[in-house]
Amino acid sequence: TPIGLNSVGLSRRGFSAAQIEGVKQIYKLFYNSGYNVSQALERACEISELDDNQKYFIDFVANSQRGISR
C-alpha cells in the first residue's frame, strides 16, 4: 500500500523543489482526492501546464496494463 511520495529520494536524484511539487500535485490527485483512476486521469489531463515529470506519471498510469496500487 502506498504511504506517500518519496520526496527525499527525488531530491537525492536531482529533482528541483518545483519538480517535486509538481509530482506531489499529481500524486495527490490520484491518491488523496477521492477520485477513481479514470476520474483522476481526466482531471490531470485538464491541467494546462504540465512538466515532463507530471506527464511521465500520467502516461505511466494511463498505459498501465495492471493498474496502480492504491
CSV table of C-alpha atoms in Angstrom, one decimal:
chain,number,residue,atom,x,y,z
A,1,THR,CA,0.0,0.0,0.0
A,2,PRO,CA,1.5,3.4,-1.0
A,3,ILE,CA,2.2,5.6,2.0
A,4,GLY,CA,3.3,8.8,0.2
A,5,LEU,CA,5.6,10.3,-2.3
A,6,ASN,CA,9.3,9.7,-1.7
A,7,SER,CA,10.3,13.4,-1.9
A,8,VAL,CA,13.7,12.7,-0.2
A,9,GLY,CA,14.6,10.1,-2.8
A,10,LEU,CA,13.5,12.5,-5.6
A,11,SER,CA,15.7,15.2,-4.1
A,12,ARG,CA,18.7,12.9,-3.9
A,13,ARG,CA,18.1,12.1,-7.6
A,14,GLY,CA,18.5,15.7,-8.5
A,15,PHE,CA,14.8,16.8,-8.8
A,16,SER,CA,14.3,20.5,-8.0
A,17,ALA,CA,11.8,21.7,-5.4
A,18,ALA,CA,9.5,22.8,-8.2
A,19,GLN,CA,9.6,19.4,-9.9
A,20,ILE,CA,8.9,17.6,-6.7
A,21,GLU,CA,5.9,19.9,-6.0
A,22,GLY,CA,4.6,19.2,-9.5
A,23,VAL,CA,4.8,15.4,-8.9
A,24,LYS,CA,3.2,15.9,-5.5
A,25,GLN,CA,0.3,17.7,-7.1
A,26,ILE,CA,-0.3,14.8,-9.5
A,27,TYR,CA,0.3,12.2,-6.8
A,28,LYS,CA,-2.3,13.9,-4.5
A,29,LEU,CA,-4.8,13.9,-7.4
A,30,PHE,CA,-4.5,10.1,-7.8
A,31,TYR,CA,-4.2,9.1,-4.2
A,32,ASN,CA,-5.8,11.7,-1.9
A,33,SER,CA,-8.6,13.3,-3.9
A,34,GLY,CA,-11.2,10.6,-3.7
A,35,TYR,CA,-11.4,10.2,-7.4
A,36,ASN,CA,-11.1,6.8,-9.1
A,37,VAL,CA,-8.3,6.3,-11.5
A,38,SER,CA,-10.2,7.3,-14.6
A,39,GLN,CA,-11.6,10.4,-13.0
A,40,ALA,CA,-8.1,11.4,-11.7
A,41,LEU,CA,-6.7,10.9,-15.3
A,42,GLU,CA,-9.4,13.2,-16.6
A,43,ARG,CA,-8.6,15.9,-14.0
A,44,ALA,CA,-4.9,15.5,-14.6
A,45,CYS,CA,-5.3,16.0,-18.4
A,46,GLU,CA,-7.2,19.2,-17.7
A,47,ILE,CA,-4.1,20.8,-16.1
A,48,SER,CA,-2.7,23.2,-18.6
A,49,GLU,CA,0.9,23.5,-17.7
A,50,LEU,CA,2.3,20.0,-17.0
A,51,ASP,CA,6.0,19.5,-16.8
A,52,ASP,CA,7.8,16.4,-18.1
A,53,ASN,CA,7.7,14.5,-14.8
A,54,GLN,CA,4.0,15.1,-14.4
A,55,LYS,CA,3.4,13.9,-17.9
A,56,TYR,CA,5.5,10.8,-17.3
A,57,PHE,CA,3.4,10.0,-14.1
A,58,ILE,CA,0.2,10.4,-16.0
A,59,ASP,CA,1.4,8.4,-19.0
A,60,PHE,CA,2.5,5.6,-16.8
A,61,VAL,CA,-0.9,5.4,-15.1
A,62,ALA,CA,-2.8,5.7,-18.4
A,63,ASN,CA,-0.7,3.0,-20.1
A,64,SER,CA,-0.6,0.6,-17.2
A,65,GLN,CA,-2.0,-2.8,-18.0
A,66,ARG,CA,-2.4,-3.9,-14.4
A,67,GLY,CA,-3.4,-0.6,-12.8
A,68,ILE,CA,-1.8,1.1,-9.8
A,69,SER,CA,-1.7,0.2,-6.2
A,70,ARG,CA,-4.0,2.4,-4.1
